[in-house]
Coordinates of C-alpha atoms in Angstrom, one line a residue:
M1 CA 30.5 154.5 71.8
V2 CA 26.8 154.7 70.7
R3 CA 25.1 152.0 68.8
L4 CA 23.1 153.2 65.8
S5 CA 21.3 151.7 62.9
R6 CA 21.9 153.0 59.5
S7 CA 21.1 151.7 56.0
I8 CA 21.4 152.7 52.3
G9 CA 18.1 153.3 50.9
S10 CA 17.1 152.0 47.5
G11 CA 17.8 155.2 45.6
G12 CA 21.2 155.2 47.4
V13 CA 21.9 151.7 46.2
R14 CA 21.1 152.5 42.6
S15 CA 23.2 155.7 42.8
A16 CA 26.1 153.7 44.3
A17 CA 26.0 151.1 41.6
A18 CA 26.1 153.8 38.9
R19 CA 29.0 155.5 40.5
E20 CA 30.8 152.2 40.8
G21 CA 30.3 151.5 37.1
S22 CA 31.6 155.0 36.4
M23 CA 34.7 154.6 38.6
T24 CA 35.4 151.1 37.1
A25 CA 35.5 152.6 33.6
R26 CA 37.8 155.5 34.8
V27 CA 40.3 153.1 36.5
G28 CA 40.0 150.7 33.7
G29 CA 41.0 153.4 31.3
I30 CA 43.8 154.5 33.4
A31 CA 45.1 151.0 33.6
A32 CA 44.7 150.4 29.8
A33 CA 46.6 153.6 29.1
I34 CA 49.5 152.5 31.4
A35 CA 49.7 149.1 29.8
V36 CA 50.1 150.7 26.4
L37 CA 52.8 153.0 27.6
C38 CA 54.6 150.3 29.3
T39 CA 54.7 148.1 26.0
A40 CA 55.2 150.9 23.5
A41 CA 58.8 149.9 22.9
A42 CA 57.8 146.3 22.1
A43 CA 58.3 146.8 18.4
E44 CA 62.1 147.3 18.9
A45 CA 62.4 144.7 21.7
R46 CA 64.4 141.5 21.7
K47 CA 63.3 138.5 23.6
H48 CA 65.7 136.5 25.9
V49 CA 64.7 133.2 27.3
V50 CA 66.0 131.8 30.6
R51 CA 65.5 128.2 31.4
S52 CA 65.7 126.4 34.7
G53 CA 69.3 126.3 35.7
E54 CA 70.4 129.3 33.8
S55 CA 70.9 132.8 35.1
I56 CA 68.3 135.6 35.2
R57 CA 71.2 138.0 36.1
D58 CA 73.0 137.2 32.9
A59 CA 69.9 137.8 30.8
I60 CA 69.5 141.2 32.5
A61 CA 73.1 142.1 31.9
Q62 CA 72.4 141.6 28.0
A63 CA 69.2 143.4 27.9
R64 CA 68.7 146.7 26.1
A65 CA 65.9 149.2 26.5
G66 CA 62.6 147.5 25.8
D67 CA 63.8 144.1 25.9
R68 CA 61.6 141.2 27.1
I69 CA 63.2 138.5 29.5
E70 CA 61.0 135.3 29.7
V71 CA 61.8 133.0 32.5
E72 CA 60.7 129.3 32.5
P73 CA 59.4 127.7 35.5
G74 CA 61.8 126.7 38.3
V75 CA 63.3 127.9 41.5
Y76 CA 66.0 130.5 41.0
H77 CA 68.6 131.4 43.5
E78 CA 70.4 134.5 41.9
G79 CA 73.7 136.0 43.2
R80 CA 75.6 135.0 46.2
P81 CA 74.7 134.8 49.8
G82 CA 75.2 138.2 51.2
D83 CA 74.5 140.1 48.1
L84 CA 72.4 143.2 48.6
N85 CA 69.9 142.0 46.1
A86 CA 69.2 139.0 44.0
L87 CA 68.4 140.9 40.8
R88 CA 69.1 144.5 39.9
I89 CA 67.7 146.4 36.9
T90 CA 69.0 150.0 36.2
G91 CA 68.0 150.4 32.5
D92 CA 64.7 151.6 30.7
G93 CA 61.9 149.4 29.5
V94 CA 62.8 145.9 30.6
E95 CA 60.0 143.5 30.9
L96 CA 60.7 140.5 33.4
I97 CA 58.0 137.8 32.6
G98 CA 57.7 134.6 34.4
K99 CA 56.1 132.0 32.1
T100 CA 54.1 130.1 34.7
R101 CA 52.2 127.2 33.4
A102 CA 50.0 124.3 34.6
G103 CA 50.6 125.3 38.2
R104 CA 54.4 125.5 37.8
R105 CA 55.7 128.9 38.8
V106 CA 58.9 131.0 38.4
V107 CA 60.1 131.4 41.9
L108 CA 63.0 133.8 42.9
E109 CA 64.1 132.6 46.3
Y110 CA 66.3 134.1 49.0
A111 CA 69.9 132.8 48.7
G112 CA 70.9 133.8 52.1
G113 CA 71.9 137.2 53.5
Q114 CA 70.2 139.2 50.7
S115 CA 68.1 142.1 51.6
F116 CA 66.1 142.7 48.4
G117 CA 64.7 140.3 45.9
I118 CA 64.4 142.6 42.8
W119 CA 65.8 146.1 42.8
V120 CA 64.7 148.4 40.0
S121 CA 66.1 152.0 40.1
P122 CA 68.4 154.4 38.1
A123 CA 72.0 153.4 38.5
N124 CA 72.9 156.2 41.0
S125 CA 70.4 154.7 43.3
A126 CA 71.1 151.0 42.7
G127 CA 71.5 150.1 46.4
P128 CA 71.6 151.8 49.8
G129 CA 74.7 151.8 51.9
P130 CA 74.4 150.3 55.4
E131 CA 73.0 153.4 57.0
A132 CA 70.9 154.7 53.9
D133 CA 67.2 155.0 53.8
P134 CA 65.6 153.2 50.7
E135 CA 62.8 155.7 50.9
K136 CA 65.2 158.6 50.1
P137 CA 67.3 157.4 47.3
P138 CA 69.5 159.8 45.3
C139 CA 67.2 159.6 42.3
G140 CA 64.5 161.3 44.4
L141 CA 66.6 164.3 44.7
D142 CA 68.3 164.7 41.3
G143 CA 65.4 163.6 39.0
S144 CA 67.0 160.6 37.4
T145 CA 64.3 158.2 36.2
I146 CA 63.8 154.7 34.6
R147 CA 61.1 154.8 31.8
G148 CA 59.1 151.7 31.6
F149 CA 59.4 148.4 33.7
A150 CA 57.1 145.3 33.8
L151 CA 57.2 142.3 36.2
E152 CA 54.8 139.5 35.6
G153 CA 54.2 136.0 36.7
F154 CA 57.0 135.8 39.4
T155 CA 56.9 134.3 42.9
V156 CA 59.4 136.3 45.2
R157 CA 60.1 134.6 48.4
G158 CA 61.8 135.1 51.7
F159 CA 63.9 138.2 51.4
E160 CA 65.0 140.1 54.5
Q161 CA 63.5 143.6 53.4
H162 CA 61.7 143.9 50.1
G163 CA 60.5 141.5 47.6
L164 CA 60.3 144.1 44.9
H165 CA 61.9 147.5 45.4
L166 CA 61.2 149.9 42.6
A167 CA 62.5 153.6 42.8
C168 CA 62.0 156.4 40.5
V169 CA 60.4 154.6 37.7
E170 CA 57.9 156.2 35.3
R171 CA 55.4 153.9 33.7
F172 CA 55.5 150.4 35.3
R173 CA 53.4 147.4 35.4
I174 CA 53.4 144.9 38.3
E175 CA 50.9 142.1 37.5
D176 CA 50.1 138.5 38.6
N177 CA 53.0 138.0 41.0
V178 CA 53.2 136.3 44.4
S179 CA 55.1 137.9 47.2
E180 CA 55.7 135.5 50.1
G181 CA 57.5 136.1 53.3
N182 CA 59.5 139.1 52.3
H183 CA 59.6 140.6 55.7
V184 CA 59.5 144.4 55.6
Y185 CA 57.7 144.9 52.3
G186 CA 56.3 142.7 49.6
L187 CA 55.9 145.1 46.5
F188 CA 57.4 148.5 47.1
P189 CA 57.2 151.3 44.4
V190 CA 58.5 154.7 45.8
L191 CA 59.0 158.1 44.1
S192 CA 57.5 156.6 41.0
R193 CA 54.5 157.5 38.8
D194 CA 52.1 156.3 36.2
G195 CA 52.1 152.6 37.2
I196 CA 49.7 149.8 37.9
L197 CA 49.8 146.9 40.5
S198 CA 47.2 144.3 39.7
G199 CA 46.4 140.7 40.2
N200 CA 49.2 140.2 42.8
V201 CA 49.0 138.1 46.0
V202 CA 51.0 139.4 48.8
R203 CA 51.4 137.5 52.2
G204 CA 53.9 137.4 55.1
S205 CA 55.3 140.8 55.3
D206 CA 55.4 140.8 59.0
K207 CA 57.3 144.0 59.7
D208 CA 55.4 146.6 57.5
A209 CA 53.3 146.5 54.4
G210 CA 52.5 143.8 51.8
I211 CA 51.9 146.4 49.2
Y212 CA 53.3 149.9 49.6
V213 CA 53.0 152.8 47.4
G214 CA 55.0 155.9 48.6
Q215 CA 55.8 159.4 47.5
S216 CA 54.4 158.4 44.1
D217 CA 51.8 159.8 41.5
R218 CA 49.0 158.4 39.6
V219 CA 49.4 154.7 40.6
V220 CA 46.6 152.1 40.3
I221 CA 46.3 149.4 42.8
A222 CA 43.7 147.0 41.7
G223 CA 42.4 143.5 42.0
N224 CA 45.2 142.3 44.5
R225 CA 44.9 140.2 47.6
A226 CA 47.0 141.0 50.6
E227 CA 46.8 138.6 53.6
D228 CA 48.8 137.7 56.8
N229 CA 50.9 141.0 56.7
L230 CA 51.2 143.7 59.3
L231 CA 49.7 146.3 57.0
G232 CA 47.8 144.9 54.0
L233 CA 48.1 148.0 51.7
E234 CA 49.6 151.4 52.3
V235 CA 49.5 154.6 50.2
E236 CA 51.8 157.2 51.8
N237 CA 52.8 160.7 50.9
S238 CA 51.4 160.3 47.4
R239 CA 48.9 162.0 44.9
D240 CA 46.2 160.8 42.7
C241 CA 46.4 157.2 43.5
S242 CA 43.4 154.7 43.1
V243 CA 43.0 151.6 45.3
F244 CA 40.3 149.5 43.7
G245 CA 38.7 146.1 44.0
N246 CA 41.4 144.6 46.2
E247 CA 40.8 142.0 49.0
L248 CA 42.6 142.6 52.5
T249 CA 42.2 140.0 55.0
G250 CA 44.1 138.4 57.9
N251 CA 46.4 141.5 58.3
T252 CA 46.8 143.6 61.5
L253 CA 45.3 146.5 59.4
G254 CA 43.8 146.3 56.1
I255 CA 44.3 149.6 54.1
I256 CA 46.1 152.6 55.4
V257 CA 46.3 156.0 53.7
D258 CA 48.8 158.2 55.7
I259 CA 51.4 161.0 55.9
L260 CA 54.7 160.8 57.6
P261 CA 57.2 163.7 58.0
D262 CA 60.4 162.0 57.3
K263 CA 60.2 161.8 53.5
I264 CA 61.1 163.7 50.5
R265 CA 57.5 164.5 49.7
L266 CA 55.4 166.0 52.4
T267 CA 51.9 165.7 51.2
Q268 CA 49.2 163.0 50.9
E269 CA 46.3 163.9 48.8
R270 CA 43.5 162.9 46.2
T271 CA 43.5 159.0 46.8
V272 CA 40.5 157.1 45.9
V273 CA 39.7 153.8 47.9
A274 CA 36.8 152.2 46.2
G275 CA 35.1 148.8 45.9
N276 CA 37.5 146.8 48.2
R277 CA 36.7 143.9 50.5
V278 CA 38.5 144.6 53.8
H279 CA 37.6 141.9 56.3
D280 CA 38.9 140.0 59.5
N281 CA 42.1 142.0 59.7
N282 CA 42.8 141.0 63.2
R283 CA 46.4 139.7 63.2
E284 CA 48.8 140.3 66.0
N285 CA 51.0 143.5 65.5
T286 CA 54.5 142.4 65.0
A287 CA 56.1 145.8 64.2
E288 CA 59.6 146.4 65.6
P289 CA 59.4 148.1 69.0
G290 CA 59.7 151.9 68.7
D291 CA 58.3 151.8 65.1
I292 CA 55.4 154.2 64.8
I293 CA 53.1 151.4 63.6
A294 CA 53.7 149.5 66.6
V295 CA 51.1 151.4 68.4
L296 CA 48.3 150.3 66.1
P297 CA 45.8 148.0 67.8
P298 CA 45.1 144.8 65.8
G299 CA 41.7 145.0 63.9
I300 CA 41.4 148.1 61.8
G301 CA 39.9 147.8 58.3
I302 CA 40.7 151.2 56.7
L303 CA 42.7 154.0 58.4
L304 CA 43.2 157.6 57.2
S305 CA 46.1 159.1 59.1
G306 CA 46.6 162.8 58.3
A307 CA 45.6 162.1 54.7
D308 CA 43.8 164.8 52.7
T309 CA 41.1 164.7 50.1
T310 CA 40.7 161.0 50.1
R311 CA 37.5 159.5 48.8
V312 CA 36.5 156.2 50.5
T313 CA 33.5 154.7 48.8
L314 CA 31.5 151.4 48.1
N315 CA 33.8 149.3 50.3
D316 CA 32.7 146.2 52.1
V317 CA 34.3 146.5 55.6
H318 CA 33.5 143.8 58.2
G319 CA 35.0 141.6 60.9
N320 CA 37.7 144.0 61.9
Q321 CA 37.6 143.8 65.7
F322 CA 38.7 147.4 66.6
A323 CA 37.3 149.8 63.9
G324 CA 35.9 149.6 60.5
I325 CA 36.9 152.9 58.8
A326 CA 38.8 155.4 61.0
V327 CA 39.9 159.0 60.2
V328 CA 42.5 160.4 62.6
S329 CA 45.4 162.8 63.0
L330 CA 48.9 161.7 62.8
C331 CA 49.3 163.4 66.2
L332 CA 47.4 160.5 67.7
A333 CA 50.4 158.2 66.9
F334 CA 52.7 160.5 68.8
V335 CA 50.4 160.6 71.8
L336 CA 50.1 156.8 71.8
Q337 CA 54.0 156.6 71.9
G338 CA 53.8 158.7 75.0
E339 CA 54.3 162.2 73.7
P340 CA 52.1 165.0 74.5
G341 CA 51.3 165.6 70.8
C342 CA 52.9 166.4 67.5
P343 CA 56.3 168.1 67.7
A344 CA 56.1 171.8 67.1
D345 CA 58.6 171.6 64.2
L346 CA 56.6 168.9 62.3
P347 CA 57.1 169.6 58.5
V348 CA 53.8 168.3 57.5
N349 CA 50.0 169.1 58.4
P350 CA 49.3 166.3 60.7
D351 CA 45.4 166.5 60.4
P352 CA 43.1 164.8 57.9
D353 CA 41.3 167.4 55.7
G354 CA 38.6 167.2 53.1
N355 CA 38.0 163.4 53.3
R356 CA 34.8 162.0 52.1
I357 CA 33.5 158.5 53.4
V358 CA 30.5 157.7 51.2
G359 CA 28.4 154.6 50.5
N360 CA 30.3 151.9 52.3
R361 CA 28.9 148.8 54.1
V362 CA 30.7 148.9 57.4
T363 CA 29.3 146.3 59.7
G364 CA 30.4 143.7 62.4
N365 CA 33.5 145.6 63.4
A366 CA 34.6 146.9 66.8
T367 CA 33.7 143.8 68.6
V368 CA 36.8 143.3 70.9
P369 CA 37.7 146.1 73.2
T370 CA 41.5 146.6 74.1
G371 CA 40.9 147.4 77.7
T372 CA 42.9 150.6 77.2
P373 CA 41.9 154.2 76.7
L374 CA 41.9 153.5 72.9
D375 CA 38.6 151.9 73.4
A376 CA 37.0 155.4 73.2
L377 CA 37.6 155.0 69.5
L378 CA 36.0 151.5 69.2
G379 CA 33.4 151.7 66.3
D380 CA 32.4 150.9 62.7
L381 CA 33.0 154.5 61.7
V382 CA 35.7 156.5 63.8
W383 CA 36.7 160.1 63.8
D384 CA 39.0 161.7 66.4
G385 CA 37.6 165.1 65.6
S386 CA 40.7 166.4 63.9
G387 CA 40.9 168.3 60.6
T388 CA 38.4 170.2 58.6
G389 CA 36.0 169.3 55.7
N390 CA 35.7 165.6 56.5
C391 CA 32.3 164.1 56.0
W392 CA 30.2 160.9 56.0
S393 CA 27.1 159.9 53.9
R394 CA 25.0 156.9 52.9
N395 CA 27.2 154.4 54.8
R396 CA 25.6 151.3 56.3
F397 CA 27.0 150.9 59.9
A398 CA 26.0 150.0 63.5
S399 CA 28.2 152.2 65.7
S400 CA 30.1 155.5 65.2
V401 CA 32.5 157.6 67.2
P402 CA 31.1 160.4 67.6
P403 CA 27.6 159.3 67.4
Q404 CA 26.8 162.0 64.9
L405 CA 29.3 162.5 61.9
P406 CA 29.2 165.5 59.7
A407 CA 27.2 164.7 56.5
C408 CA 28.7 165.3 52.9
P409 CA 27.3 167.9 50.7
K410 CA 26.4 166.4 47.2
D411 CA 29.0 166.9 44.6
R412 CA 29.2 165.8 40.9
D413 CA 30.5 162.4 41.7
D414 CA 27.5 161.8 44.0
R415 CA 25.2 162.4 41.0
D416 CA 27.0 160.0 38.7

């Protein structure tokens, strides 16, 4: 590791500010369009009101496409202990709205033995069997889809696997919710498209990610806070997603954009990671032994693992004890698990290609060596040398691996 001094010149700062404004407008436009689409059926909707002591399940059973279910403050235990999920939605266009007021929240709480808090999917994928993989539901193979869903103002607490599981949904809105202590994933859209997750607080997902977007298209993840999770925020095997203006702190790893081979979709491309605060993610790694993420050292801000054409820009990344922003091959995970490298029959390209790391402030990271060979990758900016077309420009940092990183050619976005 070589210590260097880098800064963004005044011209670079002005250019970055202009680009940030342009990017804010683009993401804001996408979010507004999704909000309009999600509420397009409002004129035909009925309203159902659930008061404390009443059943949210009963209201869902009565709801038709486009209906709005308003839930008054209180703590709700839905279903029976041992049910797969507390709430299940299989129809189009339902809005589930918690009417939080004066600090009194709508809380959906684990009733004992339940794996999932809120499960949203087409009827043919309404719950996995004991051996089924929730990331490979039948709807991901046959094209069945829910059109429209909204969740707002809920606290979902203490479920064994996922707080919110949302599969094969087109046009969704997940806003101003709290996920607490849902052990594997907090908010989990998979095989979905044209959605927004904004203004949510997610904490205590100690086995995987607080916010996870997998195998999905055109999802905006904006203005959320993720803390005290194993992974703060993950975009995996997805396309054209935007991770914008979030705060990630107190996790083992802040943001990961990655590809894995055991999915229905086998590419990860064109994600934008912009304007996020990613700091002090030094939590102990509590992954299950044998899980691929168990090899991660605590203290990584942003990690691209086998991802392609990611743009990482205008982020503030500091106080992460191992690495600030790292770009690596998926094969590194296999090596850290004791394998010689990637399997020969891997069905994905494991190397990161065409990623641009531009205009970030990446300082005060890489301060605590692990005492292992991994320390060769200790730095503010890290690249393991894999892949093609990866580049770095106008970042402010103190250390990098290798000491000289390939510079980015200017493109249209750089001139915005």
